[in-house]
PDB file of N, CA and C in Angstrom:
ATOM      1  N   MET A   1      -0.313  -8.313  -7.478  1.00 72.00           N
ATOM      2  CA  MET A   1      -0.412  -9.335  -7.399  1.00 72.00           C
ATOM      3  C   MET A   1      -1.281  -9.889  -5.447  1.00 72.00           C
ATOM      4  N   LEU A   2      -1.537 -11.143  -6.327  1.00 80.00           N
ATOM      5  CA  LEU A   2      -2.511 -10.737  -4.597  1.00 80.00           C
ATOM      6  C   LEU A   2      -2.814 -11.949  -3.634  1.00 80.00           C
ATOM      7  N   THR A   3      -2.187 -12.486  -2.589  1.00 75.00           N
ATOM      8  CA  THR A   3      -1.446 -13.670  -2.013  1.00 75.00           C
ATOM      9  C   THR A   3      -2.911 -13.394  -1.137  1.00 75.00           C
ATOM     10  N   SER A   4      -2.716 -14.960  -1.284  1.00 69.00           N
ATOM     11  CA  SER A   4      -3.985 -15.707  -0.235  1.00 69.00           C
ATOM     12  C   SER A   4      -3.427 -17.075   0.522  1.00 69.00           C
ATOM     13  N   GLN A   5      -4.025 -17.064   1.429  1.00 68.00           N
ATOM     14  CA  GLN A   5      -3.572 -18.894   1.633  1.00 68.00           C
ATOM     15  C   GLN A   5      -4.673 -19.576   0.760  1.00 68.00           C
ATOM     16  N   PHE A   6      -3.852 -20.718   0.725  1.00 69.00           N
ATOM     17  CA  PHE A   6      -4.054 -22.597   0.318  1.00 69.00           C
ATOM     18  C   PHE A   6      -5.484 -22.245  -1.364  1.00 69.00           C
ATOM     19  N   ASN A   7      -4.987 -23.044  -2.164  1.00 70.00           N
ATOM     20  CA  ASN A   7      -6.644 -22.859  -3.208  1.00 70.00           C
ATOM     21  C   ASN A   7      -7.562 -23.274  -3.465  1.00 70.00           C
ATOM     22  N   GLY A   8      -7.906 -22.915  -2.099  1.00 69.00           N
ATOM     23  CA  GLY A   8      -9.378 -22.162  -2.378  1.00 69.00           C
ATOM     24  C   GLY A   8      -9.893 -20.814  -1.857  1.00 69.00           C
ATOM     25  N   ARG A   9     -11.155 -20.601  -2.266  1.00 73.00           N
ATOM     26  CA  ARG A   9     -11.770 -19.246  -2.603  1.00 73.00           C
ATOM     27  C   ARG A   9     -11.467 -18.223  -0.994  1.00 73.00           C
ATOM     28  N   GLY A  10     -11.756 -18.526  -0.393  1.00 80.00           N
ATOM     29  CA  GLY A  10     -11.828 -17.679   0.931  1.00 80.00           C
ATOM     30  C   GLY A  10     -12.422 -16.181   0.691  1.00 80.00           C
ATOM     31  N   LEU A  11     -11.687 -15.605   1.728  1.00 83.00           N
ATOM     32  CA  LEU A  11     -11.745 -14.419   2.372  1.00 83.00           C
ATOM     33  C   LEU A  11     -11.432 -13.984   0.491  1.00 83.00           C
ATOM     34  N   ALA A  12     -10.484 -14.132  -0.406  1.00 88.00           N
ATOM     35  CA  ALA A  12      -9.330 -13.263  -0.797  1.00 88.00           C
ATOM     36  C   ALA A  12     -10.965 -13.178  -2.919  1.00 88.00           C
ATOM     37  N   GLU A  13     -11.832 -13.952  -2.362  1.00 88.00           N
ATOM     38  CA  GLU A  13     -12.296 -14.684  -3.511  1.00 88.00           C
ATOM     39  C   GLU A  13     -13.345 -13.603  -4.058  1.00 88.00           C
ATOM     40  N   LEU A  14     -13.860 -11.527  -3.039  1.00 87.00           N
ATOM     41  CA  LEU A  14     -14.635 -11.092  -3.661  1.00 87.00           C
ATOM     42  C   LEU A  14     -13.638 -10.564  -3.917  1.00 87.00           C
ATOM     43  N   ILE A  15     -12.165 -10.380  -3.370  1.00 91.00           N
ATOM     44  CA  ILE A  15     -11.385  -9.124  -4.454  1.00 91.00           C
ATOM     45  C   ILE A  15     -11.440 -10.219  -5.708  1.00 91.00           C
ATOM     46  N   ARG A  16     -11.515 -11.051  -5.960  1.00 92.00           N
ATOM     47  CA  ARG A  16     -11.163 -12.105  -7.673  1.00 92.00           C
ATOM     48  C   ARG A  16     -11.774 -11.566  -8.320  1.00 92.00           C
ATOM     49  N   LEU A  17     -13.546 -11.469  -7.477  1.00 90.00           N
ATOM     50  CA  LEU A  17     -14.471 -11.590  -8.254  1.00 90.00           C
ATOM     51  C   LEU A  17     -14.345  -9.388  -8.326  1.00 90.00           C
ATOM     52  N   VAL A  18     -13.983  -8.823  -7.660  1.00 92.00           N
ATOM     53  CA  VAL A  18     -14.207  -6.925  -7.816  1.00 92.00           C
ATOM     54  C   VAL A  18     -13.317  -7.616  -9.061  1.00 92.00           C
ATOM     55  N   PHE A  19     -11.843  -7.744  -9.018  1.00 94.00           N
ATOM     56  CA  PHE A  19     -10.808  -8.220 -10.800  1.00 94.00           C
ATOM     57  C   PHE A  19     -11.322  -8.590 -11.928  1.00 94.00           C
ATOM     58  N   ALA A  20     -12.471  -9.196 -11.642  1.00 94.00           N
ATOM     59  CA  ALA A  20     -12.892  -9.687 -13.217  1.00 94.00           C
ATOM     60  C   ALA A  20     -13.694  -8.460 -13.399  1.00 94.00           C
ATOM     61  N   ALA A  21     -14.147  -8.183 -12.417  1.00 93.00           N
ATOM     62  CA  ALA A  21     -15.337  -7.435 -12.617  1.00 93.00           C
ATOM     63  C   ALA A  21     -14.763  -5.816 -13.897  1.00 93.00           C
ATOM     64  N   THR A  22     -13.811  -5.822 -12.709  1.00 94.00           N
ATOM     65  CA  THR A  22     -13.444  -3.995 -13.170  1.00 94.00           C
ATOM     66  C   THR A  22     -11.937  -4.820 -14.451  1.00 94.00           C
ATOM     67  N   ASP A  23     -11.557  -5.817 -14.476  1.00 95.00           N
ATOM     68  CA  ASP A  23     -10.759  -6.380 -16.234  1.00 95.00           C
ATOM     69  C   ASP A  23      -9.159  -5.893 -14.764  1.00 95.00           C
ATOM     70  N   VAL A  24      -8.950  -6.104 -13.911  1.00 94.00           N
ATOM     71  CA  VAL A  24      -7.512  -5.741 -12.821  1.00 94.00           C
ATOM     72  C   VAL A  24      -6.945  -7.339 -13.535  1.00 94.00           C
ATOM     73  N   GLN A  25      -5.705  -6.432 -13.705  1.00 93.00           N
ATOM     74  CA  GLN A  25      -4.405  -8.142 -14.665  1.00 93.00           C
ATOM     75  C   GLN A  25      -4.220  -8.339 -12.795  1.00 93.00           C
ATOM     76  N   TYR A  26      -4.171  -9.599 -12.903  1.00 93.00           N
ATOM     77  CA  TYR A  26      -3.065  -9.523 -11.220  1.00 93.00           C
ATOM     78  C   TYR A  26      -2.072 -11.028 -10.819  1.00 93.00           C
ATOM     79  N   GLU A  27      -0.987 -10.979 -10.238  1.00 92.00           N
ATOM     80  CA  GLU A  27      -0.755 -12.826 -10.458  1.00 92.00           C
ATOM     81  C   GLU A  27      -1.261 -12.473  -8.971  1.00 92.00           C
ATOM     82  N   ASP A  28      -1.773 -14.174  -8.638  1.00 92.00           N
ATOM     83  CA  ASP A  28      -2.701 -14.896  -7.902  1.00 92.00           C
ATOM     84  C   ASP A  28      -1.915 -15.735  -7.835  1.00 92.00           C
ATOM     85  N   VAL A  29      -1.582 -15.090  -5.409  1.00 90.00           N
ATOM     86  CA  VAL A  29      -0.482 -16.535  -5.838  1.00 90.00           C
ATOM     87  C   VAL A  29      -1.061 -17.236  -4.468  1.00 90.00           C
ATOM     88  N   ARG A  30      -1.158 -18.284  -4.476  1.00 90.00           N
ATOM     89  CA  ARG A  30      -2.071 -19.059  -2.731  1.00 90.00           C
ATOM     90  C   ARG A  30      -0.440 -20.085  -2.286  1.00 90.00           C
ATOM     91  N   LEU A  31      -0.805 -18.958  -0.943  1.00 87.00           N
ATOM     92  CA  LEU A  31       0.185 -20.029  -0.251  1.00 87.00           C
ATOM     93  C   LEU A  31      -0.221 -21.684   0.512  1.00 87.00           C
ATOM     94  N   ASP A  32       0.528 -22.637   0.877  1.00 85.00           N
ATOM     95  CA  ASP A  32       0.092 -23.475   1.287  1.00 85.00           C
ATOM     96  C   ASP A  32       0.210 -23.323   3.348  1.00 85.00           C
ATOM     97  N   SER A  33       1.052 -22.358   3.595  1.00 85.00           N
ATOM     98  CA  SER A  33       1.288 -21.708   5.223  1.00 85.00           C
ATOM     99  C   SER A  33       1.628 -20.557   5.282  1.00 85.00           C
ATOM    100  N   ILE A  34       0.632 -19.559   6.162  1.00 86.00           N
ATOM    101  CA  ILE A  34       1.920 -17.623   6.060  1.00 86.00           C
ATOM    102  C   ILE A  34       3.100 -18.275   7.635  1.00 86.00           C
ATOM    103  N   ASP A  35       2.477 -19.181   8.228  1.00 88.00           N
ATOM    104  CA  ASP A  35       3.459 -19.662   8.943  1.00 88.00           C
ATOM    105  C   ASP A  35       4.934 -18.086   9.282  1.00 88.00           C
ATOM    106  N   ALA A  36       5.372 -18.813   7.820  1.00 87.00           N
ATOM    107  CA  ALA A  36       7.209 -18.557   8.001  1.00 87.00           C
ATOM    108  C   ALA A  36       6.992 -16.151   7.485  1.00 87.00           C
ATOM    109  N   LEU A  37       5.754 -15.920   6.733  1.00 85.00           N
ATOM    110  CA  LEU A  37       6.034 -14.769   6.146  1.00 85.00           C
ATOM    111  C   LEU A  37       4.741 -13.819   6.958  1.00 85.00           C
ATOM    112  N   LYS A  38       4.437 -14.546   8.323  1.00 88.00           N
ATOM    113  CA  LYS A  38       3.394 -13.673   9.356  1.00 88.00           C
ATOM    114  C   LYS A  38       3.843 -12.888  10.320  1.00 88.00           C
ATOM    115  N   PRO A  39       5.130 -13.074  10.284  1.00 90.00           N
ATOM    116  CA  PRO A  39       5.382 -12.025  11.262  1.00 90.00           C
ATOM    117  C   PRO A  39       5.674 -10.109  10.315  1.00 90.00           C
ATOM    118  N   SER A  40       6.223 -10.384   8.879  1.00 88.00           N
ATOM    119  CA  SER A  40       6.297  -9.667   7.924  1.00 88.00           C
ATOM    120  C   SER A  40       4.722  -9.161   7.754  1.00 88.00           C
ATOM    121  N   LEU A  41       3.944  -9.699   8.354  1.00 87.00           N
ATOM    122  CA  LEU A  41       2.672  -9.246   7.011  1.00 87.00           C
ATOM    123  C   LEU A  41       1.915  -8.973   7.374  1.00 87.00           C
ATOM    124  N   THR A  42       1.427  -7.407   7.416  1.00 87.00           N
ATOM    125  CA  THR A  42       0.084  -6.123   7.888  1.00 87.00           C
ATOM    126  C   THR A  42      -0.963  -6.892   9.033  1.00 87.00           C
ATOM    127  N   PHE A  43      -1.144  -6.287  10.145  1.00 91.00           N
ATOM    128  CA  PHE A  43      -1.815  -7.969  11.110  1.00 91.00           C
ATOM    129  C   PHE A  43      -1.681  -8.894  11.049  1.00 91.00           C
ATOM    130  N   GLY A  44      -0.384  -9.799   9.662  1.00 89.00           N
ATOM    131  CA  GLY A  44      -0.623 -10.917  10.098  1.00 89.00           C
ATOM    132  C   GLY A  44      -1.158 -11.811   9.057  1.00 89.00           C
ATOM    133  N   GLN A  45      -2.037 -11.426   8.288  1.00 89.00           N
ATOM    134  CA  GLN A  45      -2.774 -11.765   8.308  1.00 89.00           C
ATOM    135  C   GLN A  45      -3.033 -11.596   5.694  1.00 89.00           C
ATOM    136  N   VAL A  46      -3.325 -12.639   5.323  1.00 90.00           N
ATOM    137  CA  VAL A  46      -3.589 -12.876   3.700  1.00 90.00           C
ATOM    138  C   VAL A  46      -5.691 -12.964   3.737  1.00 90.00           C
ATOM    139  N   PRO A  47      -5.830 -12.440   2.488  1.00 92.00           N
ATOM    140  CA  PRO A  47      -5.617 -12.192   1.677  1.00 92.00           C
ATOM    141  C   PRO A  47      -4.900 -10.546   1.723  1.00 92.00           C
ATOM    142  N   LEU A  48      -4.020 -10.517   0.883  1.00 92.00           N
ATOM    143  CA  LEU A  48      -2.795  -9.231   0.311  1.00 92.00           C
ATOM    144  C   LEU A  48      -2.538  -8.909  -0.861  1.00 92.00           C
ATOM    145  N   VAL A  49      -2.936  -8.017  -1.225  1.00 95.00           N
ATOM    146  CA  VAL A  49      -2.521  -7.377  -2.325  1.00 95.00           C
ATOM    147  C   VAL A  49      -1.590  -5.881  -2.265  1.00 95.00           C
ATOM    148  N   GLU A  50      -0.695  -6.221  -3.217  1.00 93.00           N
ATOM    149  CA  GLU A  50       0.396  -5.198  -3.536  1.00 93.00           C
ATOM    150  C   GLU A  50       0.077  -4.762  -4.587  1.00 93.00           C
ATOM    151  N   ILE A  51       0.577  -3.130  -4.455  1.00 93.00           N
ATOM    152  CA  ILE A  51       0.129  -2.298  -5.334  1.00 93.00           C
ATOM    153  C   ILE A  51       1.433  -0.942  -4.918  1.00 93.00           C
ATOM    154  N   ASP A  52       2.299  -0.988  -6.224  1.00 92.00           N
ATOM    155  CA  ASP A  52       3.402  -0.725  -6.447  1.00 92.00           C
ATOM    156  C   ASP A  52       4.871  -0.315  -5.593  1.00 92.00           C
ATOM    157  N   GLY A  53       4.426  -2.612  -4.621  1.00 90.00           N
ATOM    158  CA  GLY A  53       5.614  -3.016  -4.069  1.00 90.00           C
ATOM    159  C   GLY A  53       4.922  -2.465  -2.642  1.00 90.00           C
ATOM    160  N   LYS A  54       3.811  -2.168  -2.388  1.00 92.00           N
ATOM    161  CA  LYS A  54       3.092  -1.699  -0.900  1.00 92.00           C
ATOM    162  C   LYS A  54       1.781  -2.738  -0.167  1.00 92.00           C
ATOM    163  N   PRO A  55       1.886  -3.558   0.222  1.00 91.00           N
ATOM    164  CA  PRO A  55       0.823  -4.689   1.039  1.00 91.00           C
ATOM    165  C   PRO A  55       0.097  -3.773   1.709  1.00 91.00           C
ATOM    166  N   TYR A  56      -1.507  -4.402   1.177  1.00 94.00           N
ATOM    167  CA  TYR A  56      -2.413  -3.763   1.983  1.00 94.00           C
ATOM    168  C   TYR A  56      -2.793  -5.991   1.910  1.00 94.00           C
ATOM    169  N   VAL A  57      -4.193  -5.338   3.164  1.00 93.00           N
ATOM    170  CA  VAL A  57      -4.840  -6.450   3.294  1.00 93.00           C
ATOM    171  C   VAL A  57      -5.943  -5.611   4.107  1.00 93.00           C
ATOM    172  N   GLN A  58      -7.467  -6.966   4.176  1.00 93.00           N
ATOM    173  CA  GLN A  58      -8.069  -6.758   5.141  1.00 93.00           C
ATOM    174  C   GLN A  58      -8.912  -6.463   3.552  1.00 93.00           C
ATOM    175  N   SER A  59      -9.824  -7.728   3.178  1.00 91.00           N
ATOM    176  CA  SER A  59     -10.352  -8.642   2.290  1.00 91.00           C
ATOM    177  C   SER A  59     -11.656  -7.094   1.716  1.00 91.00           C
ATOM    178  N   ILE A  60     -12.339  -6.401   2.432  1.00 92.00           N
ATOM    179  CA  ILE A  60     -13.374  -6.358   1.905  1.00 92.00           C
ATOM    180  C   ILE A  60     -12.845  -3.947   1.078  1.00 92.00           C
ATOM    181  N   SER A  61     -11.859  -3.662   2.241  1.00 93.00           N
ATOM    182  CA  SER A  61     -11.048  -2.824   2.243  1.00 93.00           C
ATOM    183  C   SER A  61     -10.461  -2.444   0.904  1.00 93.00           C
ATOM    184  N   ILE A  62     -10.378  -4.053   0.405  1.00 94.00           N
ATOM    185  CA  ILE A  62      -9.640  -3.733  -1.252  1.00 94.00           C
ATOM    186  C   ILE A  62     -10.140  -4.091  -2.048  1.00 94.00           C
ATOM    187  N   SER A  63     -11.476  -4.760  -1.488  1.00 93.00           N
ATOM    188  CA  SER A  63     -12.581  -4.742  -2.710  1.00 93.00           C
ATOM    189  C   SER A  63     -12.981  -3.311  -3.185  1.00 93.00           C
ATOM    190  N   ARG A  64     -13.056  -2.944  -2.046  1.00 93.00           N
ATOM    191  CA  ARG A  64     -14.001  -1.467  -2.131  1.00 93.00           C
ATOM    192  C   ARG A  64     -13.258  -0.920  -3.125  1.00 93.00           C
ATOM    193  N   TYR A  65     -11.979  -0.331  -2.647  1.00 94.00           N
ATOM    194  CA  TYR A  65     -10.971   0.088  -3.391  1.00 94.00           C
ATOM    195  C   TYR A  65     -10.552   0.288  -5.036  1.00 94.00           C
ATOM    196  N   PHE A  66     -11.288  -1.327  -5.324  1.00 95.00           N
ATOM    197  CA  PHE A  66     -10.684  -1.485  -6.040  1.00 95.00           C
ATOM    198  C   PHE A  66     -12.344  -1.118  -7.108  1.00 95.00           C
ATOM    199  N   ALA A  67     -13.670  -1.910  -6.549  1.00 94.00           N
ATOM    200  CA  ALA A  67     -14.405  -1.770  -7.299  1.00 94.00           C
ATOM    201  C   ALA A  67     -14.947  -0.313  -7.344  1.00 94.00           C
ATOM    202  N   LYS A  68     -13.707   1.145  -6.185  1.00 93.00           N
ATOM    203  CA  LYS A  68     -14.344   2.807  -6.995  1.00 93.00           C
ATOM    204  C   LYS A  68     -13.615   2.387  -8.328  1.00 93.00           C
ATOM    205  N   LYS A  69     -12.009   1.591  -8.089  1.00 94.00           N
ATOM    206  CA  LYS A  69     -10.989   1.784  -9.225  1.00 94.00           C
ATOM    207  C   LYS A  69     -11.834   1.674 -10.462  1.00 94.00           C
ATOM    208  N   GLY A  70     -12.669   0.745 -10.307  1.00 94.00           N
ATOM    209  CA  GLY A  70     -13.348  -0.096 -11.436  1.00 94.00           C
ATOM    210  C   GLY A  70     -14.514   0.902 -11.986  1.00 94.00           C
ATOM    211  N   GLY A  71     -15.164   1.505 -11.426  1.00 92.00           N
ATOM    212  CA  GLY A  71     -16.414   2.392 -11.862  1.00 92.00           C
ATOM    213  C   GLY A  71     -16.874   1.723 -11.030  1.00 92.00           C
ATOM    214  N   ILE A  72     -17.621   0.163 -10.063  1.00 92.00           N
ATOM    215  CA  ILE A  72     -18.326  -0.136 -10.004  1.00 92.00           C
ATOM    216  C   ILE A  72     -19.196  -0.061  -8.606  1.00 92.00           C
ATOM    217  N   HIS A  73     -19.047   0.607  -8.271  1.00 92.00           N
ATOM    218  CA  HIS A  73     -19.180   0.722  -6.547  1.00 92.00           C
ATOM    219  C   HIS A  73     -20.750   2.172  -6.241  1.00 92.00           C
ATOM    220  N   GLY A  74     -21.016   2.236  -7.496  1.00 90.00           N
ATOM    221  CA  GLY A  74     -21.983   3.070  -6.985  1.00 90.00           C
ATOM    222  C   GLY A  74     -21.408   4.608  -7.971  1.00 90.00           C
ATOM    223  N   LYS A  75     -22.824   5.003  -8.581  1.00 91.00           N
ATOM    224  CA  LYS A  75     -22.170   6.706  -9.067  1.00 91.00           C
ATOM    225  C   LYS A  75     -23.155   7.359  -8.098  1.00 91.00           C
ATOM    226  N   THR A  76     -24.018   7.613  -7.030  1.00 94.00           N
ATOM    227  CA  THR A  76     -23.479   8.356  -6.125  1.00 94.00           C
ATOM    228  C   THR A  76     -22.880   7.935  -4.857  1.00 94.00           C
ATOM    229  N   ASP A  77     -23.417   8.873  -4.516  1.00 94.00           N
ATOM    230  CA  ASP A  77     -23.003   8.663  -2.419  1.00 94.00           C
ATOM    231  C   ASP A  77     -23.847   6.919  -1.356  1.00 94.00           C
ATOM    232  N   GLU A  78     -24.964   7.931  -2.390  1.00 95.00           N
ATOM    233  CA  GLU A  78     -26.784   7.163  -1.949  1.00 95.00           C
ATOM    234  C   GLU A  78     -26.374   5.513  -2.388  1.00 95.00           C
ATOM    235  N   ASP A  79     -25.534   4.968  -3.759  1.00 93.00           N
ATOM    236  CA  ASP A  79     -26.407   3.930  -4.321  1.00 93.00           C
ATOM    237  C   ASP A  79     -24.402   3.283  -3.450  1.00 93.00           C
ATOM    238  N   ALA A  80     -23.518   3.642  -3.180  1.00 92.00           N
ATOM    239  CA  ALA A  80     -22.163   3.289  -2.399  1.00 92.00           C
ATOM    240  C   ALA A  80     -22.912   3.037  -1.054  1.00 92.00           C
ATOM    241  N   LEU A  81     -23.198   3.825  -0.340  1.00 94.00           N
ATOM    242  CA  LEU A  81     -23.824   3.495   0.875  1.00 94.00           C
ATOM    243  C   LEU A  81     -24.988   2.097   0.463  1.00 94.00           C
ATOM    244  N   PHE A  82     -25.457   1.999  -0.630  1.00 92.00           N
ATOM    245  CA  PHE A  82     -26.168   1.499  -0.708  1.00 92.00           C
ATOM    246  C   PHE A  82     -25.361  -0.349  -0.992  1.00 92.00           C
ATOM    247  N   VAL A  83     -24.314  -0.212  -1.298  1.00 89.00           N
ATOM    248  CA  VAL A  83     -23.408  -1.575  -1.534  1.00 89.00           C
ATOM    249  C   VAL A  83     -22.378  -1.435  -0.214  1.00 89.00           C
ATOM    250  N   ASP A  84     -22.066  -0.752   0.343  1.00 90.00           N
ATOM    251  CA  ASP A  84     -21.209  -0.684   1.709  1.00 90.00           C
ATOM    252  C   ASP A  84     -21.912  -2.121   2.399  1.00 90.00           C
ATOM    253  N   MET A  85     -23.438  -1.173   2.551  1.00 91.00           N
ATOM    254  CA  MET A  85     -24.378  -1.844   3.351  1.00 91.00           C
ATOM    255  C   MET A  85     -24.881  -3.617   3.607  1.00 91.00           C
ATOM    256  N   VAL A  86     -25.194  -3.475   1.942  1.00 87.00           N
ATOM    257  CA  VAL A  86     -25.509  -5.066   1.499  1.00 87.00           C
ATOM    258  C   VAL A  86     -23.730  -5.723   1.463  1.00 87.00           C
ATOM    259  N   VAL A  87     -23.676  -4.998   1.493  1.00 86.00           N
ATOM    260  CA  VAL A  87     -21.438  -5.715   1.502  1.00 86.00           C
ATOM    261  C   VAL A  87     -21.561  -6.400   3.468  1.00 86.00           C
ATOM    262  N   ASP A  88     -21.903  -4.682   3.858  1.00 87.00           N
ATOM    263  CA  ASP A  88     -21.252  -5.521   5.107  1.00 87.00           C
ATOM    264  C   ASP A  88     -22.353  -6.562   5.784  1.00 87.00           C
ATOM    265  N   GLY A  89     -23.604  -6.232   5.448  1.00 86.00           N
ATOM    266  CA  GLY A  89     -24.974  -6.726   5.996  1.00 86.00           C
ATOM    267  C   GLY A  89     -24.194  -8.160   5.349  1.00 86.00           C
ATOM    268  N   VAL A  90     -23.622  -8.677   4.507  1.00 81.00           N
ATOM    269  CA  VAL A  90     -23.149  -9.979   4.122  1.00 81.00           C
ATOM    270  C   VAL A  90     -21.986 -10.672   4.737  1.00 81.00           C
ATOM    271  N   VAL A  91     -21.322 -10.414   5.611  1.00 81.00           N
ATOM    272  CA  VAL A  91     -19.712 -10.412   5.981  1.00 81.00           C
ATOM    273  C   VAL A  91     -20.948 -10.295   7.742  1.00 81.00           C
ATOM    274  N   ASP A  92     -21.382  -9.229   8.562  1.00 83.00           N
ATOM    275  CA  ASP A  92     -23.198 -10.153   9.016  1.00 83.00           C
ATOM    276  C   ASP A  92     -23.349 -10.966   9.493  1.00 83.00           C
ATOM    277  N   PHE A  93     -23.721 -11.760   8.492  1.00 79.00           N
ATOM    278  CA  PHE A  93     -24.200 -12.604   8.863  1.00 79.00           C
ATOM    279  C   PHE A  93     -22.821 -13.746   8.260  1.00 79.00           C
ATOM    280  N   ALA A  94     -21.812 -14.236   7.224  1.00 73.00           N
ATOM    281  CA  ALA A  94     -21.334 -14.869   7.714  1.00 73.00           C
ATOM    282  C   ALA A  94     -20.434 -14.925   8.992  1.00 73.00           C
ATOM    283  N   THR A  95     -20.318 -14.035   9.387  1.00 74.00           N
ATOM    284  CA  THR A  95     -19.552 -14.816  10.910  1.00 74.00           C
ATOM    285  C   THR A  95     -20.052 -14.429  11.462  1.00 74.00           C
ATOM    286  N   ARG A  96     -21.583 -14.488  11.977  1.00 76.00           N
ATOM    287  CA  ARG A  96     -22.395 -14.299  13.635  1.00 76.00           C
ATOM    288  C   ARG A  96     -22.863 -16.386  13.509  1.00 76.00           C
TER     289      ARG A  96
END
């Protein structure tokens, strides 16, 4: 289950794209507000993915995890480094 806030792309979109690229089936739960849930959420935030009932947050970490599991994170350590470099560069650009 992927839980995100609002009915938009936001930070969860990268996770959705990785899911699509790796054929991961998931329930897409979009909340109007996280206020009631916030105290029980890790770091008080979404997007959140549940794996075997355990919650995980941080969109980039989740995306990397599923990219690795799905075989799209690179075949060599250098490939993975390049993928991480591009993703981190985009994050830096988007948050400055």
